[in-house]
XYZ file of C-alpha atoms in Angstrom:
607
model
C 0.585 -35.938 257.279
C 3.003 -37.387 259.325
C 6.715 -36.100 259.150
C 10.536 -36.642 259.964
C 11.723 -35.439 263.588
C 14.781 -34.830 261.337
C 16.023 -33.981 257.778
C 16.408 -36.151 255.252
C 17.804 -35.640 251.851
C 16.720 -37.360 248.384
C 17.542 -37.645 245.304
C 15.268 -35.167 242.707
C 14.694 -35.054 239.016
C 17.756 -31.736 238.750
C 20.059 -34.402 240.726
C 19.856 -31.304 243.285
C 19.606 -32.646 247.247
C 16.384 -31.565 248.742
C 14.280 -31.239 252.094
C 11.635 -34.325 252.617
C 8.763 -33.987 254.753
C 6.708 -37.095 253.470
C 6.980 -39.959 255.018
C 3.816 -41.923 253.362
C 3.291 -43.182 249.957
C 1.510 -45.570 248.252
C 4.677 -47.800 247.476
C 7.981 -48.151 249.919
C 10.666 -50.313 248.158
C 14.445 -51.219 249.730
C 16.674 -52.008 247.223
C 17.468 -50.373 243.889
C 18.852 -53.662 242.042
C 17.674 -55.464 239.196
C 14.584 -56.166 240.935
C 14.018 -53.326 242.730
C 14.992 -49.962 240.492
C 12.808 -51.131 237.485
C 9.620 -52.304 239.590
C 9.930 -48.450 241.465
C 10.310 -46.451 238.237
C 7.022 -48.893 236.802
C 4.784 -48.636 239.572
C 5.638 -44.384 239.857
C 5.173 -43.702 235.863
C 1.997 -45.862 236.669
C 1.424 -42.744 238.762
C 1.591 -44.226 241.891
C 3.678 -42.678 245.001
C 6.748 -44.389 245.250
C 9.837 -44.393 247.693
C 12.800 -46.045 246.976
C 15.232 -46.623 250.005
C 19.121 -47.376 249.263
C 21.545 -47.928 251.506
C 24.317 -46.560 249.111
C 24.823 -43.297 247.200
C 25.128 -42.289 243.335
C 28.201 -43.212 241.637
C 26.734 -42.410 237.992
C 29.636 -40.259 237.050
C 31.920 -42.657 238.519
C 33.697 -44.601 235.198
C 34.481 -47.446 237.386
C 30.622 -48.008 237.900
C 29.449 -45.875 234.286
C 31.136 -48.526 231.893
C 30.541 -51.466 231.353
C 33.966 -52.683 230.206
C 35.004 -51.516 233.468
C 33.642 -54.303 235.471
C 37.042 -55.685 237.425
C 37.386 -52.490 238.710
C 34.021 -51.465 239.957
C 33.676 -54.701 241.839
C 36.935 -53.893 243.917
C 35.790 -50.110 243.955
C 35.406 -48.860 247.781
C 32.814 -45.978 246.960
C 30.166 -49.027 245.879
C 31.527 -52.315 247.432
C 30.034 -54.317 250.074
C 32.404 -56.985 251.392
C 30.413 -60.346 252.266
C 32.604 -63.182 253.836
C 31.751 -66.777 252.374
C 31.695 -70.731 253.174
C 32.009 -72.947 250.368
C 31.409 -75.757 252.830
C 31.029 -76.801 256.768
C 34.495 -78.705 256.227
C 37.478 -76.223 257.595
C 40.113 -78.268 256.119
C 38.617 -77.741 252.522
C 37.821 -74.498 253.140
C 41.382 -73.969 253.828
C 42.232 -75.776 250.768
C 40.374 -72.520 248.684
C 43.269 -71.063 246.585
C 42.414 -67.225 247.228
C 40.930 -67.459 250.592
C 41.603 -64.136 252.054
C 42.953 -62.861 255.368
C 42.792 -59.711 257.598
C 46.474 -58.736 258.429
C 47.897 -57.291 261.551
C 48.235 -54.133 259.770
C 44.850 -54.184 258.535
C 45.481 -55.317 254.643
C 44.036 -58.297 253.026
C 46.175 -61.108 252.414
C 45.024 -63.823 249.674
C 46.492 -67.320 249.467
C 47.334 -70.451 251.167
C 49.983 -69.595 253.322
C 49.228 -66.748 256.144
C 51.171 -64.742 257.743
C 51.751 -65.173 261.332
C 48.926 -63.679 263.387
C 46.697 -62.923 260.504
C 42.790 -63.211 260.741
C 40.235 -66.095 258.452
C 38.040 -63.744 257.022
C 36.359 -66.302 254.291
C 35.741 -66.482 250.154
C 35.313 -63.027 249.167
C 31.872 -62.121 247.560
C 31.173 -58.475 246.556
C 27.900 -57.128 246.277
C 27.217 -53.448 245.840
C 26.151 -50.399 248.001
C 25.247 -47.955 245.017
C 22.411 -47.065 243.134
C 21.810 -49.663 240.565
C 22.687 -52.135 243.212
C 24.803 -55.308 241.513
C 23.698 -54.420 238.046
C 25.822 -51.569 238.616
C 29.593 -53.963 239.228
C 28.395 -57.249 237.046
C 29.773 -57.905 233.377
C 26.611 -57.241 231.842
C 26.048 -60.410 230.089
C 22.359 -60.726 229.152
C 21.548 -64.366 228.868
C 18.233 -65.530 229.004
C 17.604 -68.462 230.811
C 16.449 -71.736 229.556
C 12.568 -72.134 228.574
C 12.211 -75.110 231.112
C 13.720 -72.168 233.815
C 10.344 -70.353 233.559
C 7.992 -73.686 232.905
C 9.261 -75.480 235.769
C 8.074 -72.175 238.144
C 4.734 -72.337 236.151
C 4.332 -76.188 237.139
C 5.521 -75.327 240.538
C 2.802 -73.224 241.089
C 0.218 -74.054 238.619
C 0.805 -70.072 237.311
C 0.645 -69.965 233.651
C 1.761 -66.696 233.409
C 5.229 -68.081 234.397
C 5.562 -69.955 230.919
C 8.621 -69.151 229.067
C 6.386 -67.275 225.871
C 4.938 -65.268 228.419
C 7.999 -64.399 230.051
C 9.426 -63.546 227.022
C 6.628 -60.803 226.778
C 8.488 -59.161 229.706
C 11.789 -59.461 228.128
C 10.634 -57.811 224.570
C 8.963 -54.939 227.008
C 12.367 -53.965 228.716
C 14.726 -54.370 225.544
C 16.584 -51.777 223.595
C 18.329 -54.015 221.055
C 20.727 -51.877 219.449
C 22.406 -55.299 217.196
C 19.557 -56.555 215.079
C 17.036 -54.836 212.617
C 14.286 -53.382 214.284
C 11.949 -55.948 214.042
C 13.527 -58.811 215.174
C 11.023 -61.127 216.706
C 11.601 -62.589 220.233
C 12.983 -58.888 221.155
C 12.250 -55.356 222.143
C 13.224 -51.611 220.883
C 11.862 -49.695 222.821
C 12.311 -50.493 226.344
C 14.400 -49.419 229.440
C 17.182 -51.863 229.024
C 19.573 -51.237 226.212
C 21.443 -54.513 224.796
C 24.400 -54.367 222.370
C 26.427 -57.589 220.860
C 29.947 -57.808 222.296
C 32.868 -56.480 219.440
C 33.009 -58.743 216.278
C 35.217 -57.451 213.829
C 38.279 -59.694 215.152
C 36.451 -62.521 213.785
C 37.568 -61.357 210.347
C 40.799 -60.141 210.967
C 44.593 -62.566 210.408
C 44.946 -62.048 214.118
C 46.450 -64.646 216.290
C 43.190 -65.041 218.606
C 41.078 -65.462 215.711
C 43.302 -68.523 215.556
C 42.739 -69.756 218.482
C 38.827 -68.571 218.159
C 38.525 -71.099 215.264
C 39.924 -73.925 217.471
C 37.625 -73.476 219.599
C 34.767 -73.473 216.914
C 36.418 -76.564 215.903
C 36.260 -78.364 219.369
C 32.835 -77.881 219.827
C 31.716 -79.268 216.310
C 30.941 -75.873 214.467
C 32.789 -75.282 211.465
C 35.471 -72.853 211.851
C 34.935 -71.115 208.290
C 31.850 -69.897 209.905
C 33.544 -68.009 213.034
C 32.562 -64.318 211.628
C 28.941 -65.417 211.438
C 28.773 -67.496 214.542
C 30.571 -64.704 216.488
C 27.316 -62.312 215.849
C 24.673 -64.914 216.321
C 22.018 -64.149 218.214
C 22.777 -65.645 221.705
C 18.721 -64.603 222.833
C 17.150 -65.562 219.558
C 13.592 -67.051 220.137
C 14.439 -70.146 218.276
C 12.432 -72.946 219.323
C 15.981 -75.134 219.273
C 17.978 -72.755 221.304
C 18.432 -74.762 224.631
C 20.070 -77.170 222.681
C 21.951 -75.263 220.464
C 25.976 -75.551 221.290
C 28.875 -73.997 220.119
C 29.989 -70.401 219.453
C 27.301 -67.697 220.027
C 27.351 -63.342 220.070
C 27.582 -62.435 223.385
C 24.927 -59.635 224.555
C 25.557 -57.044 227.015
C 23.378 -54.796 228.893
C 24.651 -51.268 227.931
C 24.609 -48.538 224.884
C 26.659 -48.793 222.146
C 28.388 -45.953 223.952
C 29.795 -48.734 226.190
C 27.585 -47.103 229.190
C 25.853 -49.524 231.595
C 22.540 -49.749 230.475
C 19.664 -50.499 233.171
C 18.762 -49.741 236.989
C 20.583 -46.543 237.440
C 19.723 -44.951 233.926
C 15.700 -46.088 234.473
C 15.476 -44.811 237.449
C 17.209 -41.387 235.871
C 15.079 -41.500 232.933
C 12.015 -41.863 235.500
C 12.834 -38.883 237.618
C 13.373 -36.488 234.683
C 10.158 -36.034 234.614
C 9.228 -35.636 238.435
C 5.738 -33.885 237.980
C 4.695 -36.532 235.751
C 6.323 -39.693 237.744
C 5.565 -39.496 241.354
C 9.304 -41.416 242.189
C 11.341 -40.407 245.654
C 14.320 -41.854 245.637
C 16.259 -41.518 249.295
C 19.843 -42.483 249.463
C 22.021 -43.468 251.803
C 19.327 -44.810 253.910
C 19.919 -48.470 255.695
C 16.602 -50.467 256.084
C 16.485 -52.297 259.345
C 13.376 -53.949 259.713
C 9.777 -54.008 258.422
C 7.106 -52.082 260.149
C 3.490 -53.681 260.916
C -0.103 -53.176 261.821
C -0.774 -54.042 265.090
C -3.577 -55.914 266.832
C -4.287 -57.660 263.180
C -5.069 -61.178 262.658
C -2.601 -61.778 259.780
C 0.378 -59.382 260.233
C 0.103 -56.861 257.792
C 3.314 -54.463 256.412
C 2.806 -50.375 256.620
C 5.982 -49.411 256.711
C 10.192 -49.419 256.476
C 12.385 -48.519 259.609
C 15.864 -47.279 258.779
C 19.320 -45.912 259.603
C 20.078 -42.595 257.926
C 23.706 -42.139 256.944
C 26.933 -43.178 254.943
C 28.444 -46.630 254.889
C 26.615 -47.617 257.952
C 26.484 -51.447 256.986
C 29.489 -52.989 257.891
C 29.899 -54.760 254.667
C 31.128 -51.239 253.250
C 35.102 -50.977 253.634
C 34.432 -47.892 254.865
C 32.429 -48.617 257.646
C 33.043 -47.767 261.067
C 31.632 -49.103 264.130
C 31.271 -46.102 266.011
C 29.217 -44.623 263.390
C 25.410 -44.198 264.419
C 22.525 -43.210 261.602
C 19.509 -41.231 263.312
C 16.722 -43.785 262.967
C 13.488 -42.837 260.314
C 10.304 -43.893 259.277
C 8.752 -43.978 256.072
C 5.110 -45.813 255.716
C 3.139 -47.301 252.826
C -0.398 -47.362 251.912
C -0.524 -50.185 249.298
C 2.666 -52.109 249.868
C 6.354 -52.869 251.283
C 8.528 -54.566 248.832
C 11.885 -55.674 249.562
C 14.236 -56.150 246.805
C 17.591 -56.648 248.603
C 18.988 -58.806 247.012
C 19.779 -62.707 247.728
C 21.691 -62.180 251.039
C 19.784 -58.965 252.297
C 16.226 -59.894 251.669
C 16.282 -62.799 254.168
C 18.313 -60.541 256.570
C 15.815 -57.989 256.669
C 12.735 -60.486 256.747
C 14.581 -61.985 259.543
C 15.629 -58.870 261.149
C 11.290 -57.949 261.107
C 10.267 -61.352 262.748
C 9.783 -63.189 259.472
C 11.721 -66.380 259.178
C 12.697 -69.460 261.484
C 11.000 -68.933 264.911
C 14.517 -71.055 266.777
C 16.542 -68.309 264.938
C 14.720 -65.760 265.563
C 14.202 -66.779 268.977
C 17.866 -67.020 269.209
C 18.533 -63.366 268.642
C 15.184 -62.469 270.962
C 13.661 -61.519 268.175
C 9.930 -61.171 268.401
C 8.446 -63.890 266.048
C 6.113 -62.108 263.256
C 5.473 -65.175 261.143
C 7.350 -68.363 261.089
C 8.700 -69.015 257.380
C 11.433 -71.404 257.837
C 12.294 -70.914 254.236
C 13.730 -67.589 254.657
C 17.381 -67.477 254.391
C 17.570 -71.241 253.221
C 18.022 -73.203 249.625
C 20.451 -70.465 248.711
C 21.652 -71.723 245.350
C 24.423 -70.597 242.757
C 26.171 -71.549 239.720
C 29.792 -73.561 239.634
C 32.346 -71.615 237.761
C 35.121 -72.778 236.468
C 37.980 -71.978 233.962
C 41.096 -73.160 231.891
C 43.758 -70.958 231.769
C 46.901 -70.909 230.189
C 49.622 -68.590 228.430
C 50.687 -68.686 224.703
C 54.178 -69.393 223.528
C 54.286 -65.730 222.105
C 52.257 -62.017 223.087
C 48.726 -62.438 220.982
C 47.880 -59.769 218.354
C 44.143 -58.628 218.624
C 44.124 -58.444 221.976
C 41.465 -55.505 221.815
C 38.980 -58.681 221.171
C 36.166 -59.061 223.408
C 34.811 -62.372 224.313
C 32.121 -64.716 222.696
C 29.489 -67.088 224.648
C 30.233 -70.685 224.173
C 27.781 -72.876 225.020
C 28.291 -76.853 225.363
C 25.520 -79.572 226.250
C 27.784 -82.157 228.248
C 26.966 -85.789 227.746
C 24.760 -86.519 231.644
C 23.456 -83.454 230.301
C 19.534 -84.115 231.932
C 17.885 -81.199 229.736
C 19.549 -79.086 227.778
C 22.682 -77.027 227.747
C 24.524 -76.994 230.379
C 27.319 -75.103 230.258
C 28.118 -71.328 229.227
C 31.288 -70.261 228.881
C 32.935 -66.954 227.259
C 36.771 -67.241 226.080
C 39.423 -64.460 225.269
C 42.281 -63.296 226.317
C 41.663 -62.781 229.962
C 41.819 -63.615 233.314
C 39.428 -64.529 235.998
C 39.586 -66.807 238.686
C 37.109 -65.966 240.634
C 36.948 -62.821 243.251
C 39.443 -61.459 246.045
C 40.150 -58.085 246.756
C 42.230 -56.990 244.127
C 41.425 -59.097 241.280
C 42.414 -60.157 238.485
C 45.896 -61.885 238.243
C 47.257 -59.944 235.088
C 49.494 -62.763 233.234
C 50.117 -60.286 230.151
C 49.981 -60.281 226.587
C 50.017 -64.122 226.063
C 47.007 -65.065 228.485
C 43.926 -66.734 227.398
C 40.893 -68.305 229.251
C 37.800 -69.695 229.053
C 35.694 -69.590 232.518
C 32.303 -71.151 232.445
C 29.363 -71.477 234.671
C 27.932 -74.733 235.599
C 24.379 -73.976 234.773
C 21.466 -75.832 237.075
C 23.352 -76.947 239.876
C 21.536 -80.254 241.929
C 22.409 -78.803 244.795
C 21.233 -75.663 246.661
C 21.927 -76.116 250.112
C 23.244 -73.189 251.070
C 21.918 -70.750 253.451
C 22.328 -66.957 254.886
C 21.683 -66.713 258.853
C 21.636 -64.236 261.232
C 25.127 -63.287 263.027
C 22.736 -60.961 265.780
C 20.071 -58.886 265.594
C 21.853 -56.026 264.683
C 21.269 -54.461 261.186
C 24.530 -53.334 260.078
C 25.844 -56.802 260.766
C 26.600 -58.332 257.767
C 25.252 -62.601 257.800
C 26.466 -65.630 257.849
C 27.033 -67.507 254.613
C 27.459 -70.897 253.454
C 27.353 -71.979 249.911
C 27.713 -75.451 250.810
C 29.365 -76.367 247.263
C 28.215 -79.456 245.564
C 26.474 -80.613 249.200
C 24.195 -82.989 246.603
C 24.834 -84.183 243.351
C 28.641 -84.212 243.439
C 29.852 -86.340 240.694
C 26.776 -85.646 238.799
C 28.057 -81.840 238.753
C 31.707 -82.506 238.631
C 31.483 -84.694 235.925
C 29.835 -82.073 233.520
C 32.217 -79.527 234.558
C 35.164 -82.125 233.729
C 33.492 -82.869 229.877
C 33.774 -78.730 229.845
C 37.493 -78.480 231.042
C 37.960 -81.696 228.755
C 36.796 -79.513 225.799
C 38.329 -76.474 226.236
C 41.665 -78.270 226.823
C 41.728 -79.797 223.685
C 41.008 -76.691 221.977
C 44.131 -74.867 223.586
C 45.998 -78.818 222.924
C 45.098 -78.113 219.101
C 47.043 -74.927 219.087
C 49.970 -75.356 217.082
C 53.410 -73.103 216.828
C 53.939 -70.238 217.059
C 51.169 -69.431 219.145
C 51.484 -72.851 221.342
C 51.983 -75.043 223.208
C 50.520 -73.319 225.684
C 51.580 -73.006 229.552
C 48.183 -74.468 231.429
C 47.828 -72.378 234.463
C 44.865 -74.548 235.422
C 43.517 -77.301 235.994
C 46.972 -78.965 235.093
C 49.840 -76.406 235.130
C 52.785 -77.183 232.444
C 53.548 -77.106 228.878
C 51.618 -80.637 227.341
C 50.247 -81.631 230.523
C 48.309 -84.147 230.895
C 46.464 -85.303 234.692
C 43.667 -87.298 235.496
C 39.982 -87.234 235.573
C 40.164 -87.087 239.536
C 43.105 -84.889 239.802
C 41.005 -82.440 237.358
C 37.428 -82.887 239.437
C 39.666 -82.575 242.946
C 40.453 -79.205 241.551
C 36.836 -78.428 240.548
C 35.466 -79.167 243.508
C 38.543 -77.144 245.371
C 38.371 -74.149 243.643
C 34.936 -73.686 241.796
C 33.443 -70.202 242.664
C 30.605 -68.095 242.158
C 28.572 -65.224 241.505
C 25.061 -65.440 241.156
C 23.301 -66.718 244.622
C 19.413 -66.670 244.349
C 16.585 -68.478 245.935
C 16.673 -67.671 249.614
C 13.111 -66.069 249.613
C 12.441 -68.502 247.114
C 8.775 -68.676 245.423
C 7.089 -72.346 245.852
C 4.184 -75.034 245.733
C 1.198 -74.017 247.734
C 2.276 -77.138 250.356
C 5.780 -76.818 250.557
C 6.690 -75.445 254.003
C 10.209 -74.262 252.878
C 8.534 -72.098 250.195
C 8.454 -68.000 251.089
C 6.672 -66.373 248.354
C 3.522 -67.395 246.236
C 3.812 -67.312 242.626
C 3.135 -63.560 242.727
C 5.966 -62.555 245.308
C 3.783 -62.111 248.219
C 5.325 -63.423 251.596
C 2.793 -65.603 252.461
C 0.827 -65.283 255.600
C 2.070 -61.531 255.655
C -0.146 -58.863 254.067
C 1.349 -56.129 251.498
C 4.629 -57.899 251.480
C 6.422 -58.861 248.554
C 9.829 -59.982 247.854
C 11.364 -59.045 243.947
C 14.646 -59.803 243.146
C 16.801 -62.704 242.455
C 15.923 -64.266 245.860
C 12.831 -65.415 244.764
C 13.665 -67.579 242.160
C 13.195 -71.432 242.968
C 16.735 -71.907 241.612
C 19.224 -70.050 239.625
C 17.800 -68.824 235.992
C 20.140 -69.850 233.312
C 24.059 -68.470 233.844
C 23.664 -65.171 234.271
C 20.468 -63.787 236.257
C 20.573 -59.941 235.919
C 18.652 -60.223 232.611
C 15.967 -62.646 234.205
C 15.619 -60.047 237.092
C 14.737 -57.642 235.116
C 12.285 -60.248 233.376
C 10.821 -60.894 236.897
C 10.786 -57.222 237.959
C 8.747 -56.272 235.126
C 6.399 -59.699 236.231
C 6.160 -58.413 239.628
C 5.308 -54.797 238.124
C 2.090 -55.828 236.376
C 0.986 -58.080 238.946
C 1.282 -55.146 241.421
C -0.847 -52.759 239.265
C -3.178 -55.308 238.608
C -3.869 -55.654 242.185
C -3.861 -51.825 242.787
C -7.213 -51.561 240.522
C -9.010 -54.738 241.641
């Protein structure tokens, strides 16, 4: 058996570190996301081998990461955070035009706004992802939202899969649930699974409290009856009702963690798993930065055996703590089955890239030997708009210890269904720069939404070199298609919400709009209102840069069972696979697809 020309130390059932000598097993997987922690801890209590490489450590104990209603602070957290730089556009004068665009100072602190100090360095439109076991499951807010049915169908007609059809997607989805808010029972949902779910607070919605006030305005606005706010605030926002993708108003809002308030998922599965080490076969090694894909040589179809990587703390320099000078021993680890990558949307491509898989001019660029030439990889990176209105109240609100609802509106270009998800309470978020939130105080109240199915995914994630603890380059490209198509759903969403917060009388209002139209009784136009939109929309969930596609569409990376095609024993699972973003929120859907990719895995292991 082959071994390390060095120590390496992994993570055991006890927690205790310990000495490695294998370097072979049947299953190597990088990543321990959404898409990457569940499919490890599946394939190993399937008995299989398995090694799962992260480039971060364990911050379990940490409460930052641990609860859930921690999430502004974990994603500004320096123990977990990686720091990716953003484009919204190709346009420097818009970009410029990007309300918390951040800056390096000369003393090394960020600075966030329109109006740099002398001297100070662009850096871009912050977007956090995570360095931690658990990956981005581990900093998110936990909402679980399933996608729309036509989300799933449209993959099965895609590929001509059927097992991509929403009811059989929902399959997966009952398999991984804990519901811990409805009877046991419930159809359309699981008990017993890995993932546990839990309705966001709801006795507010009872209560003579001033943001049950303004709750019932909202209820109003979007043509529910505001009697019915207690019941509406529990309703079951993943209910397998054959109406759902139409239904509008006020919904529950589910969360992915215990009724402890504990984030429930990737970290505690792949816990759960290793408890039990001489029963589950599961090596998880930490701290351990992939850098490229290993192959077979002298094969007519290149063929995966293996993971090359960088041994060592905060050696990607996306980690605030990183540090040039820092240099990782390099190690091997090989695979008999297969290599999986589950990276993520803006690591998976780097790393295919970084092997030889992607554009051949790119990777020619960076003299990097050309393995396969999948000019998909890195490209149609897609994500949802978000937006928000924001304003203050004429007086502190009572209730603040409230937790938000889903509010879901089907704007009137609407091509489908639903289109819009938003959650309102008193809060703030306007998008992400080190250091956020803006606390306004006691008398703040929002309600950010996503844009759900954007028309455009344009976007891509490129190489900046050939070294792989570069972070890449990112462009969004915002709205690149589709525009006014987009913008003019969002403005029927701030149109709604503004009325609501328009409706609320004295004492509690008028309220002080903070955006889109700052002032007391505002009023601006439909194009002042989209300028903004367009200026200051932001994002959270990229996907679909490995995307899976049609047999005979060149830009398409994976087949419809996450295999990089023309590349044997190479499969891509996470939310870079998906053809375009799943519903608002796409933690719960990786999961979904993780648990796809599982039993399409083990299938293939006995044939």
């Amino acid at each position: 058996m082959l071994r390390h020309a060095f120590v390496s130390f992994l993570l055991t059932a006890t927690g205790v570190a310990a000495q490695n000598s294998t370097t072979s097993y049947d299953y190597v997987v990088v990543g321990s996301g959404p898409g990457g922690a569940p499919l490890a801890a599946n394939l190993a209590r399937a008995g299989h081998s398995v090694l799962l490489l992260e480039a971060g450590d364990d911050q379990a104990n940490n409460p930052n990461i641990s609860q859930i209603a921690n999430f502004n602070p974990a994603a500004s957290d320096e123990t977990t955070r990686w720091d990716f730089w953003t484009k919204h556009s190709d346009d420097p004068e818009r970009e410029l035009k990007y309300e918390h665009m951040v800056w390096r100072q000369k003393d090394g602190s960020f600075y966030t706004g329109l109006d740099p100090p002398a001297g100070a360095e662009q850096l871009g439109i912050w977007y956090p992802r995570t360095g931690t076991l658990g990956g981005c499951a581990m900093h998110n807010g936990g909402v679980c939202s399933l996608p729309s049915d036509d989300d799933w169908n449209d993959i099965a007609k895609l590929t001509g899969d059927k097992s991509w059809k929403a009811e059989n997607m929902r399959k997966h989805f009952v398999k991984l649930e804990k519901n811990e808010y409805l009877e046991p029972g419930a159809p359309g949902h699981g008990f017993d699974g890995w993932v546990s779910t839990i309705l966001a607070g709801t006795d507010w919605a009872t209560e003579d409290v001033d943001v049950t006030t303004i709750m019932k305005k909202i209820v109003n606005a979007t043509g529910g009856d505001p009697s019915q706010l207690p019941e509406l605030a529990k309703k079951d926002v993943n209910a397998p009702d054959p109406n759902r993708d139409q239904d509008t108003g006020v919904n529950g809002m589910a969360i992915h963690a215990t009724s402890q308030g504990l984030r429930s998922g990737t970290n505690s599965y792949l816990k759960a798993t290793l408890a039990d080490a001489a029963k589950y076969p599961l090596t998880i090694q930490l701290e351990s930065l992939a850098t490229k894909i290993l192959f077979s040589k002298g094969t007519a179809e290149p063929k995966a055996i293996g993971v090359e990587y960088l041994k060592g703390k905060s050696l990607y320099s996306g980690d605030p703590r990183y540090k040039a000078s820092a240099k990782g021993p390099v190690g091997q680890v090989f695979a008999k089955k297969e290599v999986i990558i589950a990276g993520g949307a803006f690591n998976s491509p780097q790393i295919l890239k970084l092997s030889g898989i992607g554009p051949a001019a790119e990777l020619k660029k960076f003299n990097i030997p050309v393995v396969k030439d999948l000019p998909g990889v890195g490209e149609n990176l897609a994500d949802n708009y978000e937006g928000y209105v924001l304003g203050l109240a004429d007086k502190p609100l009572t209730g603040l210890s409230m937790t938000s609802v889903s509010v879901f509106l089907k704007t009137p270009t609407a091509p489908k269904h639903r289109n819009i998800h938003a959650w309102c309470g008193p809060l703030s978020f306007e998008g992400f720069w080190p250091g956020f939130p803006h606390e306004y105080g006691p008398t703040e109240w929002e309600c950010p939404f996503v844009h759900m199915n954007p028309r455009s995914q344009a976007g891509y994630v490129h190489l900046k070199s050939a070294d792989p603890r570069d972070t890449p380059d990112i462009n969004l490209k915002f709205f690149e298609t589709g525009e006014d198509k987009d913008l003019t759903e969002m403005l029927d969403a701030v149109k709604t919400f503004r009325k609501a917060f328009q409706s609320v009388t004295a004492p509690i209002g008028p309220f002080d709009e903070l955006h889109p139209c700052p002032g007391k009784n505002q009023d601006c136009s439909d194009a002042a209102i989209k300028e903004t939109l367009k200026l200051q929309a932001h994002s959270h969930h990229a996907t679909s840069t490995c995307a899976i596609g049609a047999a005979d569409d060149e830009m398409a990376v994976l087949d419809s069972e996450f295999r990089v095609r023309g590349v044997k024993n190479l499969r891509v699972v996470d939310a870079s696979a998906f053809p375009k973003v799943p519903g608002a929120f796409p933690v719960c859907p990786t999961f979904m697809i993780s648990e796809k990719a599982s039993e399409v895995i083990l299938a293939a292991a006995k044939a």
